[in-house]
Amino acid sequence: MDLVFHAREGAVHTNGQNVSISITGQEPIVLPVSCVQRMDLSAPQHDGFGEVALTVPASPANPTGIIVFTVDPQQYSEATTFAQALQTVKARTAGAYGPAANAPRGTIPSVPAASTRSVAWWVPVVSAVAALAVGAALGWGITQLHANNTLRRFIASKDAEIEKLDTSVNSLKQQLESALQREDQQQDETDSGASDNTEGKPNEDVSNGGITMKLLEFGEKPTINFDSCGEGCSNGQFAPKNPDADTKFWVVTVEVTNNTKKPLDITCGYPYEIVALNSDNQQYTPIDELYDVEGNPECNADLQPGTKTKVTYPFQVPLHAKMIGIAFRDVGDFVGGTPGQDNYAVIITDNNYHVS
């Protein structure tokens, strides 16, 4: 879904995966949805303006991590809808990929189709709005915003807050139901986006959906060159990073080609799913903060359609694990209505194994 709210200082936009913060006269800030830690709203007061405060990871330019916008009543309504949608998207994308249990050797399990859905997406939204409405009715709704020159406290009018919440939830419900209908229609037209497992070898182009991948290098490494600045920052200086106790690094370097219709954020987004495979069909995800690995694309450095780039994926695996290859899958574009692939493409590095 594409949502935006405007303010006197600029605008904030989300496509369901990333949030773009645009401030007049400055370069836009693009972050994954999960990096927006808080969104606090202050209703317009007697001067006709309210405030919206976004809390993001701190940086040297913004040590508090708080970005404040000034909004009029119409913009405040946009921001309320935006905040509720952002909360819903973050709740839906909070899951993690885990190994397939009891899968036979050499088999890549399929991803469940969209038809397994049993609860409408807007149900948790209605519950959240109901809780907010009760809080407003009881007089509990004090939001404190901090900025360089702003500190306000307010208690919104009970009737006005409930009316705005009702209007916002109806708008959000319509957007979610419309997106759900587009996804179901696309799934019917493409037979759920299913595809057979595709198996390839190193230095061969292997495709899955709109993603083409070529495995250039693979193997165990005692250390990896990692940005020495620490978590959440980067200084361009690299130092060896050791694996955790009783583990080792198995590292692959691939050439990725974007054959989709939109740019892909390789290191900070979720452009595709990639896992490493061992001889017991166990699956491992790459380490975090791929943008801090030497030679990798920077965070938010989009790979444009029709172009390619090299990416290094370190996997931290048990010492005894025998690694036999990688598997990847195009996850599609939910906002654009493009379905993801149900099955994986596999690149096998050990000729004694194959996917059946």
Short mmCIF file of C-alpha atoms in Angstrom, two decimals:
data_model
loop_
_atom_site.label_atom_id
_atom_site.label_comp_id
_atom_site.label_asym_id
_atom_site.label_seq_id
_atom_site.Cartn_x
_atom_site.Cartn_y
_atom_site.Cartn_z
CA MET A 1 0.00 0.00 0.00
CA ASP A 2 1.16 3.56 -0.65
CA LEU A 3 0.35 6.04 2.11
CA VAL A 4 1.57 9.58 2.75
CA PHE A 5 0.95 12.42 5.15
CA HIS A 6 1.97 16.02 4.51
CA ALA A 7 3.21 18.69 6.92
CA ARG A 8 4.48 22.25 6.81
CA GLU A 9 8.09 20.95 6.83
CA GLY A 10 7.68 18.22 4.19
CA ALA A 11 6.03 14.80 3.86
CA VAL A 12 6.38 11.16 4.99
CA HIS A 13 5.61 8.27 2.61
CA THR A 14 5.56 4.45 2.97
CA ASN A 15 5.16 1.67 0.42
CA GLY A 16 4.66 -1.02 3.09
CA GLN A 17 8.38 -1.93 3.25
CA ASN A 18 10.25 1.35 3.66
CA VAL A 19 9.45 4.80 5.05
CA SER A 20 10.70 7.91 3.18
CA ILE A 21 11.01 11.07 5.29
CA SER A 22 11.24 14.22 3.14
CA ILE A 23 12.10 17.56 4.75
CA THR A 24 12.16 20.68 2.56
CA GLY A 25 15.71 21.58 1.57
CA GLN A 26 17.21 18.27 2.71
CA GLU A 27 17.88 14.88 1.12
CA PRO A 28 15.08 12.35 1.85
CA ILE A 29 15.74 9.79 4.60
CA VAL A 30 14.71 6.24 3.65
CA LEU A 31 14.43 3.61 6.40
CA PRO A 32 12.88 0.14 6.73
CA VAL A 33 9.44 0.25 8.39
CA SER A 34 10.88 -1.53 11.43
CA CYS A 35 13.25 1.42 12.09
CA VAL A 36 10.36 3.80 12.86
CA GLN A 37 10.26 3.13 16.59
CA ARG A 38 7.44 5.52 17.58
CA MET A 39 4.96 7.90 15.98
CA ASP A 40 3.37 10.36 18.43
CA LEU A 41 0.54 12.71 17.41
CA SER A 42 -0.63 15.97 18.98
CA ALA A 43 -4.04 17.24 17.79
CA PRO A 44 -4.33 20.81 16.44
CA GLN A 45 -4.76 23.38 19.22
CA HIS A 46 -6.21 26.91 19.31
CA ASP A 47 -3.57 28.14 16.86
CA GLY A 48 -4.87 25.63 14.28
CA PHE A 49 -1.77 23.41 14.20
CA GLY A 50 -0.77 20.10 15.76
CA GLU A 51 2.41 18.07 15.74
CA VAL A 52 3.62 14.64 14.64
CA ALA A 53 6.85 13.23 16.12
CA LEU A 54 8.70 10.31 14.51
CA THR A 55 11.30 8.44 16.58
CA VAL A 56 14.01 6.79 14.46
CA PRO A 57 17.55 5.51 15.26
CA ALA A 58 19.77 8.33 16.50
CA SER A 59 22.55 9.69 14.30
CA PRO A 60 25.31 12.31 14.65
CA ALA A 61 23.05 14.82 12.86
CA ASN A 62 20.07 13.96 15.09
CA PRO A 63 21.29 12.64 18.48
CA THR A 64 17.74 12.31 19.89
CA GLY A 65 16.39 10.43 16.87
CA ILE A 66 13.19 12.56 17.02
CA ILE A 67 11.84 14.35 13.92
CA VAL A 68 8.93 16.77 14.50
CA PHE A 69 6.41 17.95 11.86
CA THR A 70 3.75 20.69 12.13
CA VAL A 71 0.34 19.75 10.71
CA ASP A 72 -3.01 21.46 10.11
CA PRO A 73 -6.31 19.60 10.78
CA GLN A 74 -6.41 17.94 7.33
CA GLN A 75 -2.77 16.88 7.59
CA TYR A 76 -3.37 15.61 11.12
CA SER A 77 -6.13 13.33 9.77
CA GLU A 78 -3.68 12.01 7.14
CA ALA A 79 -1.07 11.39 9.83
CA THR A 80 -3.58 9.50 12.02
CA THR A 81 -4.42 7.14 9.14
CA PHE A 82 -0.71 6.79 8.34
CA ALA A 83 0.18 5.88 11.95
CA GLN A 84 -2.48 3.16 12.16
CA ALA A 85 -1.44 1.68 8.81
CA LEU A 86 2.22 1.74 9.82
CA GLN A 87 1.41 -0.11 13.05
CA THR A 88 -0.48 -2.77 11.08
CA VAL A 89 2.31 -3.22 8.52
CA LYS A 90 4.96 -3.55 11.25
CA ALA A 91 2.84 -6.17 13.04
CA ARG A 92 2.43 -8.19 9.80
CA THR A 93 6.14 -8.14 8.91
CA ALA A 94 7.51 -8.94 12.37
CA GLY A 95 7.83 -12.68 11.71
CA ALA A 96 11.11 -14.46 11.05
CA TYR A 97 12.06 -17.23 8.61
CA GLY A 98 12.89 -20.52 10.30
CA PRO A 99 14.12 -23.98 9.20
CA ALA A 100 11.55 -26.39 7.79
CA ALA A 101 10.74 -29.12 10.30
CA ASN A 102 10.75 -32.82 9.34
CA ALA A 103 11.36 -32.07 5.65
CA PRO A 104 12.90 -35.01 3.69
CA ARG A 105 16.52 -34.67 2.59
CA GLY A 106 16.99 -32.73 -0.59
CA THR A 107 13.51 -31.16 -0.60
CA ILE A 108 12.81 -27.42 -0.46
CA PRO A 109 9.42 -26.86 1.26
CA SER A 110 6.83 -24.63 -0.43
CA VAL A 111 5.64 -21.37 1.09
CA PRO A 112 1.95 -21.50 2.17
CA ALA A 113 -0.39 -19.94 -0.39
CA ALA A 114 -2.45 -16.84 0.41
CA SER A 115 -5.60 -19.00 0.68
CA THR A 116 -4.61 -20.08 4.24
CA ARG A 117 -5.64 -16.67 5.54
CA SER A 118 -8.48 -16.97 8.07
CA VAL A 119 -8.81 -13.52 9.66
CA ALA A 120 -9.42 -10.24 7.78
CA TRP A 121 -6.47 -7.88 7.99
CA TRP A 122 -8.52 -5.02 9.37
CA VAL A 123 -9.70 -6.90 12.50
CA PRO A 124 -6.59 -6.02 14.59
CA VAL A 125 -6.84 -2.45 13.35
CA VAL A 126 -10.43 -2.14 14.60
CA SER A 127 -9.35 -3.56 17.98
CA ALA A 128 -6.52 -1.05 18.26
CA VAL A 129 -8.80 1.87 17.37
CA ALA A 130 -11.40 0.72 19.91
CA ALA A 131 -8.72 0.72 22.61
CA LEU A 132 -7.65 4.23 21.61
CA ALA A 133 -11.26 5.45 21.67
CA VAL A 134 -11.80 4.12 25.20
CA GLY A 135 -8.56 5.80 26.30
CA ALA A 136 -9.73 9.11 24.84
CA ALA A 137 -13.14 8.78 26.55
CA LEU A 138 -11.43 8.29 29.92
CA GLY A 139 -9.32 11.37 29.42
CA TRP A 140 -6.12 9.37 28.82
CA GLY A 141 -4.35 10.55 25.69
CA ILE A 142 -1.53 12.78 26.85
CA THR A 143 1.29 12.79 24.34
CA GLN A 144 4.55 14.56 25.07
CA LEU A 145 6.66 15.68 22.09
CA HIS A 146 10.29 16.71 22.40
CA ALA A 147 12.16 18.84 19.87
CA ASN A 148 14.80 21.56 19.88
CA ASN A 149 12.28 24.28 20.70
CA THR A 150 8.99 22.40 21.28
CA LEU A 151 7.49 20.81 24.38
CA ARG A 152 3.72 20.53 24.50
CA ARG A 153 1.16 18.52 26.38
CA PHE A 154 -2.45 18.12 25.39
CA ILE A 155 -5.62 16.21 26.13
CA ALA A 156 -7.76 15.88 22.99
CA SER A 157 -11.49 16.45 23.02
CA LYS A 158 -13.27 13.11 23.57
CA ASP A 159 -15.96 13.53 20.93
CA ALA A 160 -13.57 14.96 18.32
CA GLU A 161 -11.00 12.19 18.84
CA ILE A 162 -13.62 9.42 18.55
CA GLU A 163 -15.02 10.95 15.35
CA LYS A 164 -11.55 11.20 13.79
CA LEU A 165 -10.72 7.61 14.81
CA ASP A 166 -13.95 6.33 13.25
CA THR A 167 -13.19 8.19 10.00
CA SER A 168 -9.61 6.93 9.92
CA VAL A 169 -10.46 3.29 10.53
CA ASN A 170 -13.08 3.31 7.77
CA SER A 171 -10.55 4.73 5.31
CA LEU A 172 -7.89 2.24 6.38
CA LYS A 173 -10.33 -0.67 6.18
CA GLN A 174 -11.23 0.26 2.59
CA GLN A 175 -7.55 0.44 1.58
CA LEU A 176 -6.75 -2.94 3.13
CA GLU A 177 -9.77 -4.66 1.60
CA SER A 178 -8.91 -3.18 -1.81
CA ALA A 179 -5.34 -4.48 -1.56
CA LEU A 180 -6.62 -7.90 -0.50
CA GLN A 181 -8.92 -8.07 -3.52
CA ARG A 182 -6.04 -7.17 -5.87
CA GLU A 183 -3.86 -9.87 -4.38
CA ASP A 184 -6.57 -12.54 -4.64
CA GLN A 185 -7.30 -11.58 -8.25
CA GLN A 186 -3.63 -11.74 -9.17
CA GLN A 187 -3.25 -15.10 -7.44
CA ASP A 188 -6.19 -16.53 -9.43
CA GLU A 189 -4.79 -15.24 -12.74
CA THR A 190 -1.31 -16.69 -12.15
CA ASP A 191 -2.27 -19.94 -10.37
CA SER A 192 -0.87 -18.65 -7.08
CA GLY A 193 2.51 -17.78 -8.65
CA ALA A 194 3.66 -21.39 -8.25
CA SER A 195 6.81 -22.59 -9.96
CA ASP A 196 8.90 -25.76 -9.93
CA ASN A 197 12.14 -25.90 -7.99
CA THR A 198 14.98 -24.86 -10.31
CA GLU A 199 18.45 -26.29 -9.70
CA GLY A 200 21.72 -24.85 -10.98
CA LYS A 201 25.47 -24.89 -10.39
CA PRO A 202 28.09 -22.23 -9.56
CA ASN A 203 28.80 -19.72 -12.37
CA GLU A 204 25.42 -20.46 -14.00
CA ASP A 205 22.57 -17.94 -14.25
CA VAL A 206 19.62 -19.28 -12.22
CA SER A 207 16.29 -17.41 -12.15
CA ASN A 208 13.28 -17.35 -9.86
CA GLY A 209 10.49 -14.88 -10.70
CA GLY A 210 12.14 -11.54 -11.42
CA ILE A 211 15.45 -12.41 -9.70
CA THR A 212 18.45 -13.93 -11.51
CA MET A 213 21.44 -15.05 -9.43
CA LYS A 214 24.89 -16.40 -10.31
CA LEU A 215 27.05 -17.95 -7.56
CA LEU A 216 30.60 -16.62 -8.01
CA GLU A 217 32.42 -17.71 -4.83
CA PHE A 218 31.64 -19.89 -1.79
CA GLY A 219 33.41 -21.51 1.15
CA GLU A 220 34.33 -21.31 4.82
CA LYS A 221 36.20 -18.27 6.14
CA PRO A 222 37.72 -17.78 9.62
CA THR A 223 36.66 -14.09 9.69
CA ILE A 224 34.83 -11.52 7.57
CA ASN A 225 35.76 -7.87 7.01
CA PHE A 226 33.10 -5.87 8.85
CA ASP A 227 32.66 -2.12 9.45
CA SER A 228 34.45 -1.29 12.72
CA CYS A 229 32.13 1.57 13.72
CA GLY A 230 29.73 -0.76 15.52
CA GLU A 231 26.04 -1.53 15.38
CA GLY A 232 23.87 1.04 13.57
CA CYS A 233 26.71 3.17 12.19
CA SER A 234 29.38 3.15 9.48
CA ASN A 235 32.76 4.82 9.15
CA GLY A 236 34.19 3.06 6.10
CA GLN A 237 36.90 1.39 8.21
CA PHE A 238 36.85 -2.42 8.21
CA ALA A 239 38.27 -4.95 10.64
CA PRO A 240 38.07 -8.77 10.96
CA LYS A 241 34.89 -10.05 12.61
CA ASN A 242 34.98 -13.47 14.28
CA PRO A 243 32.07 -15.93 14.38
CA ASP A 244 30.41 -16.79 17.68
CA ALA A 245 31.67 -19.69 19.76
CA ASP A 246 31.08 -23.16 18.24
CA THR A 247 30.16 -21.64 14.85
CA LYS A 248 31.90 -20.79 11.60
CA PHE A 249 31.34 -18.46 8.67
CA TRP A 250 30.24 -19.99 5.35
CA VAL A 251 30.37 -17.13 2.85
CA VAL A 252 28.96 -16.84 -0.67
CA THR A 253 29.38 -14.05 -3.21
CA VAL A 254 26.66 -13.81 -5.85
CA GLU A 255 25.85 -11.63 -8.85
CA VAL A 256 22.23 -10.48 -8.62
CA THR A 257 20.25 -9.18 -11.61
CA ASN A 258 17.00 -7.26 -11.03
CA ASN A 259 14.50 -8.35 -13.71
CA THR A 260 11.50 -6.97 -11.78
CA LYS A 261 9.67 -3.73 -12.55
CA LYS A 262 10.89 -1.77 -9.51
CA PRO A 263 14.20 -0.90 -7.79
CA LEU A 264 15.38 -3.28 -5.04
CA ASP A 265 17.09 -2.29 -1.78
CA ILE A 266 19.51 -5.23 -1.51
CA THR A 267 20.99 -4.72 1.97
CA CYS A 268 18.30 -2.84 3.93
CA GLY A 269 15.08 -4.05 2.28
CA TYR A 270 13.53 -7.46 1.65
CA PRO A 271 14.09 -7.85 -2.12
CA TYR A 272 14.11 -11.65 -2.06
CA GLU A 273 14.55 -14.54 0.35
CA ILE A 274 17.92 -16.32 0.45
CA VAL A 275 19.06 -19.21 2.67
CA ALA A 276 22.06 -21.53 2.89
CA LEU A 277 21.49 -25.31 2.88
CA ASN A 278 23.36 -28.08 4.66
CA SER A 279 23.41 -31.82 3.96
CA ASP A 280 20.56 -32.39 6.46
CA ASN A 281 18.29 -29.94 4.59
CA GLN A 282 18.58 -27.39 7.40
CA GLN A 283 18.40 -23.76 6.31
CA TYR A 284 20.33 -20.72 7.55
CA THR A 285 19.66 -17.00 7.03
CA PRO A 286 22.47 -14.43 6.44
CA ILE A 287 23.89 -12.34 9.28
CA ASP A 288 22.36 -8.95 10.07
CA GLU A 289 23.62 -5.58 8.78
CA LEU A 290 24.77 -6.82 5.37
CA TYR A 291 25.61 -3.22 4.41
CA ASP A 292 28.50 -3.33 6.93
CA VAL A 293 30.18 -6.22 5.06
CA GLU A 294 33.11 -4.90 3.02
CA GLY A 295 32.26 -4.59 -0.67
CA ASN A 296 28.47 -4.81 -0.24
CA PRO A 297 26.02 -2.14 -1.50
CA GLU A 298 25.20 0.60 1.01
CA CYS A 299 21.87 0.75 2.82
CA ASN A 300 19.14 2.20 0.53
CA ALA A 301 21.40 1.86 -2.56
CA ASP A 302 18.65 0.66 -4.89
CA LEU A 303 19.41 -1.86 -7.64
CA GLN A 304 17.50 -0.52 -10.64
CA PRO A 305 15.50 -2.82 -13.00
CA GLY A 306 17.70 -4.43 -15.66
CA THR A 307 20.95 -3.88 -13.70
CA LYS A 308 23.15 -6.23 -11.67
CA THR A 309 25.47 -6.07 -8.65
CA LYS A 310 27.70 -8.31 -6.51
CA VAL A 311 26.59 -9.14 -2.96
CA THR A 312 28.42 -11.10 -0.26
CA TYR A 313 26.27 -13.16 2.12
CA PRO A 314 28.00 -14.48 5.27
CA PHE A 315 26.11 -17.32 7.00
CA GLN A 316 26.97 -18.27 10.59
CA VAL A 317 26.56 -22.04 10.87
CA PRO A 318 27.52 -24.82 13.36
CA LEU A 319 31.12 -26.05 13.19
CA HIS A 320 30.06 -29.54 12.10
CA ALA A 321 27.63 -28.41 9.37
CA LYS A 322 28.36 -29.61 5.83
CA MET A 323 27.10 -26.87 3.53
CA ILE A 324 25.90 -27.89 0.07
CA GLY A 325 24.42 -24.76 -1.54
CA ILE A 326 21.97 -21.86 -1.43
CA ALA A 327 18.28 -21.38 -2.23
CA PHE A 328 16.50 -18.14 -3.11
CA ARG A 329 12.96 -17.00 -3.89
CA ASP A 330 11.39 -13.86 -5.41
CA VAL A 331 8.99 -12.61 -2.70
CA GLY A 332 7.07 -10.40 -5.16
CA ASP A 333 5.66 -6.91 -4.65
CA PHE A 334 2.55 -6.83 -2.47
CA VAL A 335 1.92 -3.11 -3.07
CA GLY A 336 2.18 -3.49 -6.85
CA GLY A 337 0.12 -6.68 -6.89
CA THR A 338 2.94 -8.93 -8.16
CA PRO A 339 2.79 -12.37 -6.46
CA GLY A 340 5.87 -14.02 -5.02
CA GLN A 341 7.13 -17.46 -5.99
CA ASP A 342 5.96 -20.44 -3.91
CA ASN A 343 9.09 -22.51 -4.55
CA TYR A 344 12.81 -21.84 -4.60
CA ALA A 345 15.63 -21.80 -7.09
CA VAL A 346 18.62 -23.76 -5.80
CA ILE A 347 22.34 -23.54 -6.58
CA ILE A 348 24.18 -26.70 -5.44
CA THR A 349 27.89 -26.46 -4.59
CA ASP A 350 28.44 -30.19 -3.88
CA ASN A 351 27.94 -32.55 -6.84
CA ASN A 352 26.95 -35.37 -4.47
CA TYR A 353 23.64 -33.63 -3.68
CA HIS A 354 20.65 -32.42 -5.65
CA VAL A 355 17.07 -31.25 -5.00
CA SER A 356 14.38 -33.85 -5.72
#
